[in-house]
mmCIF file of C-alpha atoms in Angstrom:
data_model
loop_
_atom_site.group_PDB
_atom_site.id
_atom_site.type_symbol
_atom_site.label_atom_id
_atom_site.label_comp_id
_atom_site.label_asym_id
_atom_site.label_seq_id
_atom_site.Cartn_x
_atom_site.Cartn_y
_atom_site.Cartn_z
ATOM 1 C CA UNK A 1 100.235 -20.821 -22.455
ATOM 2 C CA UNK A 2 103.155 -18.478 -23.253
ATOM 3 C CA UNK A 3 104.229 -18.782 -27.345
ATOM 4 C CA UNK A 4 107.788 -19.508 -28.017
ATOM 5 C CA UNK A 5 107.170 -17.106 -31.004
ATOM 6 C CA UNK A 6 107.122 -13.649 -29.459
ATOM 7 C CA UNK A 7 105.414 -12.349 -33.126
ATOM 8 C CA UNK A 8 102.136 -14.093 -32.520
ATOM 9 C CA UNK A 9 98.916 -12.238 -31.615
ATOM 10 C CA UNK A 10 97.204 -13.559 -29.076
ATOM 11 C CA UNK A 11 93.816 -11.873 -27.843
ATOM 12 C CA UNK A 12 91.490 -12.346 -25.517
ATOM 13 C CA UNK A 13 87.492 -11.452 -24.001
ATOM 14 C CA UNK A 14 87.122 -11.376 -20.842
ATOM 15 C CA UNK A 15 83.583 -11.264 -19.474
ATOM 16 C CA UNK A 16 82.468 -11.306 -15.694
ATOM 17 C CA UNK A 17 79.666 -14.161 -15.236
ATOM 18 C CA UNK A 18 77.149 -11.022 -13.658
ATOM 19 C CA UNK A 19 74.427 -12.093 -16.462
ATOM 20 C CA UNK A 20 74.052 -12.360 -19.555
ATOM 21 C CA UNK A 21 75.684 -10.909 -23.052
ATOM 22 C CA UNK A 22 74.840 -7.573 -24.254
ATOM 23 C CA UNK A 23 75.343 -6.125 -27.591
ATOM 24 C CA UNK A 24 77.815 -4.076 -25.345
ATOM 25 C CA UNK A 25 79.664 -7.733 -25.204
ATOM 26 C CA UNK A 26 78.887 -8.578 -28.247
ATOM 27 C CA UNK A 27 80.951 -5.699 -29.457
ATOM 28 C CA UNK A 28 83.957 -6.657 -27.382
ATOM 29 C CA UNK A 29 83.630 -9.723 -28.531
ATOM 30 C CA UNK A 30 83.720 -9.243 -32.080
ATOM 31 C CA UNK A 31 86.034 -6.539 -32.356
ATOM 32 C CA UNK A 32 88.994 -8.703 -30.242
ATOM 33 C CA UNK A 33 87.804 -12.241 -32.260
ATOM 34 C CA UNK A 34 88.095 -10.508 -35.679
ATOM 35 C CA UNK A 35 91.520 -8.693 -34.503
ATOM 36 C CA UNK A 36 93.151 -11.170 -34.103
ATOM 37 C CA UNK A 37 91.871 -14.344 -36.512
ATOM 38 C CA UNK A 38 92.449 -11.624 -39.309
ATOM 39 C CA UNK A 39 96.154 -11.533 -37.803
ATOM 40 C CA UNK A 40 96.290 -15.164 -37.463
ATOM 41 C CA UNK A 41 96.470 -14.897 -34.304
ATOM 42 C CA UNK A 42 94.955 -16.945 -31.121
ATOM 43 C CA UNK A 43 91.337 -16.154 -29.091
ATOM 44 C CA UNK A 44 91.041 -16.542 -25.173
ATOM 45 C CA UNK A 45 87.877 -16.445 -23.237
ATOM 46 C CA UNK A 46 88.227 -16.027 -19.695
ATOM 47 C CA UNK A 47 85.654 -15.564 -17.135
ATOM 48 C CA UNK A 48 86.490 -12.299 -15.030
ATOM 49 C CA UNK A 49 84.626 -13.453 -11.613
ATOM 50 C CA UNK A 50 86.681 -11.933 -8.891
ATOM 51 C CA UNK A 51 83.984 -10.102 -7.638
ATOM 52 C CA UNK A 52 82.285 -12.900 -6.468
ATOM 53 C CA UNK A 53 79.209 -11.136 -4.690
ATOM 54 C CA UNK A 54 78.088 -9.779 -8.324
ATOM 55 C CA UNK A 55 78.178 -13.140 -9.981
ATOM 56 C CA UNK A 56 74.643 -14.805 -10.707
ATOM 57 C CA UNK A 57 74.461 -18.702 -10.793
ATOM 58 C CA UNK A 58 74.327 -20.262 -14.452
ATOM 59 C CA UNK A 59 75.816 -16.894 -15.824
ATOM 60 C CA UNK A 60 79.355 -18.228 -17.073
ATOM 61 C CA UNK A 61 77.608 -21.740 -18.964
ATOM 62 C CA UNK A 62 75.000 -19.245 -20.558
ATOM 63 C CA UNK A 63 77.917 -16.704 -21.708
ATOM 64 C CA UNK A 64 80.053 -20.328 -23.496
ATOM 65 C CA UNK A 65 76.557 -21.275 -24.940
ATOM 66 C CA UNK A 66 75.799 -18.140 -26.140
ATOM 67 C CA UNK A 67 79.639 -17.074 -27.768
ATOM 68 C CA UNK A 68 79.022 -20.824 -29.548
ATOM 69 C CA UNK A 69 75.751 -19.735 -30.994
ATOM 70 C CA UNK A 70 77.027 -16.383 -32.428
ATOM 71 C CA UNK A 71 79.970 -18.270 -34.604
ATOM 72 C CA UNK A 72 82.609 -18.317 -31.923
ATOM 73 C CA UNK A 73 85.563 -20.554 -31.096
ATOM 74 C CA UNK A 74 88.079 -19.977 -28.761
ATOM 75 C CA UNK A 75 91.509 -21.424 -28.488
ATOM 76 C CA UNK A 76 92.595 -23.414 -25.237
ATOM 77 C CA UNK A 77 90.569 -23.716 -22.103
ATOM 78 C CA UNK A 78 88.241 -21.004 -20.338
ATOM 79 C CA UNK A 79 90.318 -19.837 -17.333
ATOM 80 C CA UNK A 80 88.229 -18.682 -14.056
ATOM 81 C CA UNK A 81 89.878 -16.036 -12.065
ATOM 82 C CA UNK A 82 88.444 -16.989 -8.985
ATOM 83 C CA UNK A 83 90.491 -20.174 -9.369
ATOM 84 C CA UNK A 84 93.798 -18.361 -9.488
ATOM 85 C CA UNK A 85 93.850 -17.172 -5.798
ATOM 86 C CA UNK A 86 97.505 -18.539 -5.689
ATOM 87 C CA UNK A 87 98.768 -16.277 -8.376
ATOM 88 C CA UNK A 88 97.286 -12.893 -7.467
ATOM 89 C CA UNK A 89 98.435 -13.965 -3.985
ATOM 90 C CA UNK A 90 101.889 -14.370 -5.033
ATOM 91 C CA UNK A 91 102.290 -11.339 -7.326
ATOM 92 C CA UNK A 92 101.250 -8.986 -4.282
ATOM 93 C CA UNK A 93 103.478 -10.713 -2.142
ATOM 94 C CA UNK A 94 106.597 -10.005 -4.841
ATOM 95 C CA UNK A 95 105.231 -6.020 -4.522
ATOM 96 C CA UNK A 96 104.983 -6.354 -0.831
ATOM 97 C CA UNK A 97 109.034 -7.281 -1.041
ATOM 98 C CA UNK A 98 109.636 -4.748 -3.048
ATOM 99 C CA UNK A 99 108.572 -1.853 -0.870
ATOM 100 C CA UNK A 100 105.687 -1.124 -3.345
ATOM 101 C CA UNK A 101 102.792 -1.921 -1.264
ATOM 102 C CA UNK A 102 101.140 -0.864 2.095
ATOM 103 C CA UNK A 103 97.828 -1.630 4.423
ATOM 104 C CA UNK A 104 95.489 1.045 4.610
ATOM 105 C CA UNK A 105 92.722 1.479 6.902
ATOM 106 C CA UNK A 106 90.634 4.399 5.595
ATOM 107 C CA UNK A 107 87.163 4.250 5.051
ATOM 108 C CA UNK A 108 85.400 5.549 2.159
ATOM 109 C CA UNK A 109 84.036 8.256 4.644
ATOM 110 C CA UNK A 110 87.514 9.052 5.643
ATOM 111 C CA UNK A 111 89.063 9.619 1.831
ATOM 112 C CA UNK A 112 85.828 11.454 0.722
ATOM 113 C CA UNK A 113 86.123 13.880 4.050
ATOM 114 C CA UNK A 114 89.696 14.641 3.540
ATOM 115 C CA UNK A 115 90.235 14.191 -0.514
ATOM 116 C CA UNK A 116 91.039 17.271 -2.670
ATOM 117 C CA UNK A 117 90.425 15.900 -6.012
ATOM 118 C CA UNK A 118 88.140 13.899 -8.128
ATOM 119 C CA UNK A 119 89.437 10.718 -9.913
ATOM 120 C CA UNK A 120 89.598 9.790 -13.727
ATOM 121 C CA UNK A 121 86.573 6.792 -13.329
ATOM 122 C CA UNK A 122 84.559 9.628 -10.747
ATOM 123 C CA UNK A 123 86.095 8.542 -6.969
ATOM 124 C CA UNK A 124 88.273 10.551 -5.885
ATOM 125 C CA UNK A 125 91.757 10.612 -5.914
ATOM 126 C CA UNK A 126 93.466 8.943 -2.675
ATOM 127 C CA UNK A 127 94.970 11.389 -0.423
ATOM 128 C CA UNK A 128 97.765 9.051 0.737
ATOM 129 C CA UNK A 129 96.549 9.084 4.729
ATOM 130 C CA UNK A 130 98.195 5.479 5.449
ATOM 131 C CA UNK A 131 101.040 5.785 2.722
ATOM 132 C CA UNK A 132 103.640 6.477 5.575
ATOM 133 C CA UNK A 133 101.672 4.967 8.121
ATOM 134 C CA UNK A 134 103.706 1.665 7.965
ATOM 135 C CA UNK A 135 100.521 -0.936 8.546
ATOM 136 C CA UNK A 136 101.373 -4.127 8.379
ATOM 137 C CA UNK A 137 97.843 -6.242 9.406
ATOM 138 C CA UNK A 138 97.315 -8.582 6.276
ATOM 139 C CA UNK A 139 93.616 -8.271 6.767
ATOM 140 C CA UNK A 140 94.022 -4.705 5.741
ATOM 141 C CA UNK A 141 93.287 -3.363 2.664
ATOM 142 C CA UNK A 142 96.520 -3.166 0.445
ATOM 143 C CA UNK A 143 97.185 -0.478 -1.799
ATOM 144 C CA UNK A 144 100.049 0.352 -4.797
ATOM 145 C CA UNK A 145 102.633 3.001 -4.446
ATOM 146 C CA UNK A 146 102.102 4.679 -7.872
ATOM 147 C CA UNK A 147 105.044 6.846 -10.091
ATOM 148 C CA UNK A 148 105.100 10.703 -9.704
ATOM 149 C CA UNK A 149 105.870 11.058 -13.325
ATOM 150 C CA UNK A 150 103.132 11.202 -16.631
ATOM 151 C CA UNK A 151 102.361 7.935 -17.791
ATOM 152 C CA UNK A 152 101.367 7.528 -21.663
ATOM 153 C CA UNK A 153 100.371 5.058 -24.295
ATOM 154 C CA UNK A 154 99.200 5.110 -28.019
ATOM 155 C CA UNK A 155 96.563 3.335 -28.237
ATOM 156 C CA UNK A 156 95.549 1.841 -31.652
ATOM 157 C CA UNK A 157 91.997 3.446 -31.363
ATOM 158 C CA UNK A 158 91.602 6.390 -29.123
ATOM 159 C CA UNK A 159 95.632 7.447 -30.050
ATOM 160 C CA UNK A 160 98.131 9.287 -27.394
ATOM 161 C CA UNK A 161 96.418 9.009 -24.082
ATOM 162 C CA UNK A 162 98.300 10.179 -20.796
ATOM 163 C CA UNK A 163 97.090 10.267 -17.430
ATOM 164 C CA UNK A 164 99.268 11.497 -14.288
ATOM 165 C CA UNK A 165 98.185 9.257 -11.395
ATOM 166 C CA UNK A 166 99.472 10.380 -8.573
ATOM 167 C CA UNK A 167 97.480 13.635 -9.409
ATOM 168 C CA UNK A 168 94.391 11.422 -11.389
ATOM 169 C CA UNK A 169 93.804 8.238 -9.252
ATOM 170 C CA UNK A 170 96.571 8.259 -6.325
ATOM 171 C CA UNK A 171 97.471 4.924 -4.881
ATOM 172 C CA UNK A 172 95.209 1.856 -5.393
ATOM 173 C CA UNK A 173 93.990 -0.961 -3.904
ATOM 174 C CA UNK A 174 95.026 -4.332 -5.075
ATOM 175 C CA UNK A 175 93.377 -6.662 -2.292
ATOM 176 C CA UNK A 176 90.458 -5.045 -0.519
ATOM 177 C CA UNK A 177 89.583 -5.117 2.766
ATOM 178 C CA UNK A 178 87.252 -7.979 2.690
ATOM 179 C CA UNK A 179 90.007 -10.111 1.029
ATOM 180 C CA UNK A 180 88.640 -9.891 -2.397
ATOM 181 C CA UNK A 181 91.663 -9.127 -5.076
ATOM 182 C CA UNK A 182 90.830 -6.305 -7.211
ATOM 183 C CA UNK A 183 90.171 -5.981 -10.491
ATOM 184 C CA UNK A 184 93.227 -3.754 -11.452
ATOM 185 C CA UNK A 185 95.552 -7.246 -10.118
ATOM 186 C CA UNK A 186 93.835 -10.268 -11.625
ATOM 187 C CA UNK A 187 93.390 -8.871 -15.099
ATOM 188 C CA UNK A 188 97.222 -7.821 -15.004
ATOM 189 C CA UNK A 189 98.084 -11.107 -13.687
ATOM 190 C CA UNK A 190 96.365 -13.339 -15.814
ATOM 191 C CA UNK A 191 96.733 -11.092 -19.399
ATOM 192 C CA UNK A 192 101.193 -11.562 -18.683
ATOM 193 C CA UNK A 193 100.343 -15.683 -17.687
ATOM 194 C CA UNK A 194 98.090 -15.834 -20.835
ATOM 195 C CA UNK A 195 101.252 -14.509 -22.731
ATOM 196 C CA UNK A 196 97.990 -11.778 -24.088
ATOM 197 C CA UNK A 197 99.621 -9.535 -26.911
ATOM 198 C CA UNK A 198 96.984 -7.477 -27.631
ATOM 199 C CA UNK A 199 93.828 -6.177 -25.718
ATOM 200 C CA UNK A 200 91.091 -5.148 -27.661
ATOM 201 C CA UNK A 201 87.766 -3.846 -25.426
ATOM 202 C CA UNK A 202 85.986 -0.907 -24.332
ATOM 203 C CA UNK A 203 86.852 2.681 -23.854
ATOM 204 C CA UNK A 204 85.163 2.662 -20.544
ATOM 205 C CA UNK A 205 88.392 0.678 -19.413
ATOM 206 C CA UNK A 206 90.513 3.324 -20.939
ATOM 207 C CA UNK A 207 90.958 5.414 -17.754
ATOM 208 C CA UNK A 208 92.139 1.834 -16.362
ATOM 209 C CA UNK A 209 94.781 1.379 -18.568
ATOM 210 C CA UNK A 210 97.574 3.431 -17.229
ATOM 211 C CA UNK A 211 96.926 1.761 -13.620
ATOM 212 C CA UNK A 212 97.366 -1.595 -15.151
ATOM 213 C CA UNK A 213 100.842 -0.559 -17.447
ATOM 214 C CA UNK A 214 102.042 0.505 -13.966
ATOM 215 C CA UNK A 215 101.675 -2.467 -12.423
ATOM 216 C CA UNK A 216 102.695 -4.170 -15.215
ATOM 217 C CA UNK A 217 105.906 -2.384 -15.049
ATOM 218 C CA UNK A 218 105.705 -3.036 -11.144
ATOM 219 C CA UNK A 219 105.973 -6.615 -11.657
ATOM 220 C CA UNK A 220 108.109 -6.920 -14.520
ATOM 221 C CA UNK A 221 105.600 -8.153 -16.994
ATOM 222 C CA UNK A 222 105.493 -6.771 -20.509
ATOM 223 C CA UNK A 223 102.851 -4.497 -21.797
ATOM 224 C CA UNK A 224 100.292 -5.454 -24.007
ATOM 225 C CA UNK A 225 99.108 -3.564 -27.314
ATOM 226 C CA UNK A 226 95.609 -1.769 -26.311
ATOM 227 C CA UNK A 227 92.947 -1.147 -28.713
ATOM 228 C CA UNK A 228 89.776 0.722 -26.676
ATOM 229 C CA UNK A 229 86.797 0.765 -28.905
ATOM 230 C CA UNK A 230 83.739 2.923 -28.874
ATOM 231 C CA UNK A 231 80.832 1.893 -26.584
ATOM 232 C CA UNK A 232 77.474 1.862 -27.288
ATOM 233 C CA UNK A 233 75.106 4.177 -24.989
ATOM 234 C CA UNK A 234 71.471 4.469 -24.455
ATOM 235 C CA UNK A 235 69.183 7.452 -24.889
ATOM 236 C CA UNK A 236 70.592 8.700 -21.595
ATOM 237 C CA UNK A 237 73.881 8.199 -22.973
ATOM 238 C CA UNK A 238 74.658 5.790 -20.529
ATOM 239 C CA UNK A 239 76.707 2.302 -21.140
ATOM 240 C CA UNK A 240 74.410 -0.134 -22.378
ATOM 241 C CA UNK A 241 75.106 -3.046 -19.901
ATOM 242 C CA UNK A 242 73.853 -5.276 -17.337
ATOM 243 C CA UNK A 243 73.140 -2.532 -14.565
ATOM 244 C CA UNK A 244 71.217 -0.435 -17.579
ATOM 245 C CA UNK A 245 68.839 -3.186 -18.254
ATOM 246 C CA UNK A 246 70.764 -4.566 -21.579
ATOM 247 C CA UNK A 247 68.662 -6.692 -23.869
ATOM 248 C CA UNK A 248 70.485 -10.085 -23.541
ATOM 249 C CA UNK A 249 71.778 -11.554 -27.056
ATOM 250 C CA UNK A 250 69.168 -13.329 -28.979
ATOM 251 C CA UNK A 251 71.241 -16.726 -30.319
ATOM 252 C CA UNK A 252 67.813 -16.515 -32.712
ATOM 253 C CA UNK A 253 68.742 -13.652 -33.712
ATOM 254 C CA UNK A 254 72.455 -14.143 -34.355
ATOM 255 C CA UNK A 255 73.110 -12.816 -38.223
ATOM 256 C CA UNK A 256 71.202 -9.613 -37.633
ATOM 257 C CA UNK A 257 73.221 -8.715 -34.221
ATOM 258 C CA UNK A 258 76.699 -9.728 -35.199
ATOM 259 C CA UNK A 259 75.595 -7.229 -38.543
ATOM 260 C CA UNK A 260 74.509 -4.624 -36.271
ATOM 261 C CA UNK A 261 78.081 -5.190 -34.089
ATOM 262 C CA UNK A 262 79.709 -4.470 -37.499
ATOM 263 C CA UNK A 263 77.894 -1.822 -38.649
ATOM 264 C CA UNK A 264 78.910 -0.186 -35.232
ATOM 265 C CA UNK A 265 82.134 -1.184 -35.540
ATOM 266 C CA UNK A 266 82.477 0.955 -39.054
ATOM 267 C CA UNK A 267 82.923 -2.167 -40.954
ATOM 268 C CA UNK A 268 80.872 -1.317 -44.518
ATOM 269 C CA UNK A 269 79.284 -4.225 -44.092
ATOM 270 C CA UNK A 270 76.636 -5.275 -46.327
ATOM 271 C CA UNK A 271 72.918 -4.885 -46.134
ATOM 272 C CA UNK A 272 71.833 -8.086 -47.877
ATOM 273 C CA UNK A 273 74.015 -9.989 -45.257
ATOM 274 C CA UNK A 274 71.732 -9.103 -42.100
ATOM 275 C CA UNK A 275 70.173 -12.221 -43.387
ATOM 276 C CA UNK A 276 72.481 -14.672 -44.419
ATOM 277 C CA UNK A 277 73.851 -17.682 -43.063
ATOM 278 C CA UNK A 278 76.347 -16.737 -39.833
ATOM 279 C CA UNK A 279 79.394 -18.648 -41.437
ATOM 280 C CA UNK A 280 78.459 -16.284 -44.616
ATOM 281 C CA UNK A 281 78.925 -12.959 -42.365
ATOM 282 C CA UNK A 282 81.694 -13.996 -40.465
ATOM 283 C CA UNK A 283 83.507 -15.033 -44.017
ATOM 284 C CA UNK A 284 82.842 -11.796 -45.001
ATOM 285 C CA UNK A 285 84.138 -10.005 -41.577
ATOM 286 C CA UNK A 286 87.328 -12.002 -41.440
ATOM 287 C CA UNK A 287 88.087 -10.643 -45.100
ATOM 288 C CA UNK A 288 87.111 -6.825 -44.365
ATOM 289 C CA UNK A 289 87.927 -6.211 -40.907
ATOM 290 C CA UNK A 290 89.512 -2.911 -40.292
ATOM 291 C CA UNK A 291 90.508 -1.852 -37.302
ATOM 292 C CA UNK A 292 91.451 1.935 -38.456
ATOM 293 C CA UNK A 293 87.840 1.932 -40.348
ATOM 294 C CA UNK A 294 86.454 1.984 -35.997
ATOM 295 C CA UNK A 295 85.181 5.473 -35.258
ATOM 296 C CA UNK A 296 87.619 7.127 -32.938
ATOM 297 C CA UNK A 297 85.316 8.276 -30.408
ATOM 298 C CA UNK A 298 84.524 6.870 -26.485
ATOM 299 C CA UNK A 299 80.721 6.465 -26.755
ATOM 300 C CA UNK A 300 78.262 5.624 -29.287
ATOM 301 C CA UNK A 301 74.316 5.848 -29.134
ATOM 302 C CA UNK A 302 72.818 2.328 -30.346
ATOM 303 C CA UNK A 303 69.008 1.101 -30.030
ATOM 304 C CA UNK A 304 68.486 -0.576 -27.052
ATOM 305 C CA UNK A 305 67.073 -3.966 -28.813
ATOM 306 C CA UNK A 306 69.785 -4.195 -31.766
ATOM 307 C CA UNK A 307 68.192 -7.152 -32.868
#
C-alpha cells in the first residue's frame, strides 16, 4: 500500500477489538480522520489484536459498524494484526542477524527484586540480567538492545519530547515469552508496510513513542510524523476506556458525540450543530479543523456519558 508520491498523508486508527468504542476512541478517531482528509490525505483502520487473550468475540464487526454510523470511511481494506504473524516474524529475525536482539529468562519477580529504577509507563526499568547472557532458546522471551544516547522528537502537539531509554525503559521485549509479539513490534511493523505518514492518537502512547522511533531506526524504516492528543479522564482522573467502564458510542446519538469530540478537540465548533444532520457537522469539521487550535496538555477531564 506504499504511495509512489512520498508527499501524501496517509493516516491511520488503530483500535484493539477488546470492546467497544469510547468517546476516548472516538477522539482518536476524529482527530487522525479530520488530519488527514483536511490534508487530502488517505484513512486506514486497522484492528490492533495481537493480544489475543484481551479480545472479546464480535468486538472488531461492532467497531466497522459503529465508525460507519458516526460518518466514517476508510480507504483500502481493514488489516488484522493477528494475520501478519509472518511479518513480525521476519522483522525480529532481521534484528536477531543484526546482533540487536537476545532471549531473556527473567521473571517479573526477578526484574522487580533486582531493578533500581522505575519506568516512563510505571514498570520498571530492565536491569539488563540476560543482556550478556547469550540465550539462544527461541521459546524465550526476546528483548531489544536499546541506544545509550537521548532520543528526541517534536511532536506536532505535545512539542520537544526526549526520553533516555536505557536510563527510562531499558531493553524491551518484542516477542514474549508465551509467543505473543508485542505491541511495541506489530504497530512498528505494520505503520512502515502501511507506508503511514503521520500518526495522530493519544498522549498515553507518548511515553511509547521513542521505543517505537528506535526500532524504527533498528530496522531501517522511516519515521512517521506524531501528533499525541489530549485524553479525556474521569473524575478520578483516570483514562476513560474500556478497563474504566467507558460508555460505549451511541450510533443514536452520533451528531451530539462527534460535537462533543470537537469541542474537546478545541475546534470552536458551533452550538446549533449538536443537532444537525452528521454530513452537516462533518462539512463543517473538514473546513475548520485545526490541529494547533488542540489544547497542548496530556489529560483532559470529560463527563463520563458525553452523549
Amino acid at each position: 500500500m506504499h504511495s509512489s508520491d512520498p508527499r501524501l498523508y496517509r493516516g491511520r486508527f488503530a483500535p484493539s477489538p477488546t470492546g467497544a468504542l469510547h468517546f476516548g476512541s472516538l477522539i482518536a478517531a476524529t482527530a487522525s480522520f479530520l488530519d488527514a482528509r483536511s490534508r487530502g490525505g488517505e484513512w486506514l483502520v486497522r484492528m490492533e489484536d495481537i493480544d489475543t487473550p484481551r479480545n472479546v468475540a464480535g468486538a472488531a464487526s461492532d467497531i466497522l459498524r459503529t465508525l460507519e454510523a458516526f460518518g466514517f470511511a476508510w480507504d483500502g481494506p481493514v488489516w488484522v494484526q493477528s494475520e501478519r504473524h509472518a511479518a513480525y516474524q521476519a522483522a525480529l529475525d532481521s534484528l536477531r542477524q543484526a546482533g540487536l536482539l537476545y532471549g531473556c529468562n527473567c521473571s517479573r519477580s526477578q526484574i522487580a527484586a533486582t531493578a533500581k529504577l522505575r519506568a516512563v509507563d510505571g514498570g520498571w526499568v530492565y536491569p539488563g540480567r540476560c543482556r550478556a547472557a547469550g540465550l539462544t532458546d527461541p521459546g524465550l522471551a526476546q528483548r531489544l538492545r536499546v541506544t545509550t544516547q537521548p532520543l528526541g522528537f517534536i511532536d506536532r502537539i505535545q512539542g520537544e519530547v526526549t526520553q533516555h531509554l536505557a536510563a527510562q525503559v531499558g531493553d524491551f521485549i518484542l516477542r514474549r515469552a508465551d509467543g505473543l509479539f508485542a505491541y511495541q513490534l506489530a504497530v512498528v511493523v505494520d505503520d512502515a508496510a502501511q507506508g503511514i505518514s503521520d500518526i495522530v492518537r493519544g498522549a498515553d502512547l507518548l511515553a511509547s513513542t521513542p521505543r517505537q522511533i528506535w526500532l524504527q531506526r533498528c530496522l531501517g524504516y522511516p519515521t512517521p510524523s506524531y501528533a499525541h492528543l489530549p485524553v479525556a479522564t474521569n473524575p478520578a482522573g483516570e483514562k476513560w476506556s474500556k478497563q474504566t467502564l467507558a460508555p460505549a458510542l451511541v450510533p443514536q446519538a452520533a451528531s451530539r458525540q462527534l460535537w462533543q469530540a470537537l469541542h474537546f478537540l478545541g475546534q470552536a465548533v458551533p452550538d446549533e450543530l449538536q443537532q444537525a444532520p452528521l454530513s452537516d457537522l462533518w462539512g463543517w469539521a473538514l473546513t475548520h479543523w485545526s490541529l494547533a487550535a488542540i489544547p497542548r496538555q496530556q489529560a483532559i477531564s470529560a463527563a463520563a456519558d458525553p452523549g
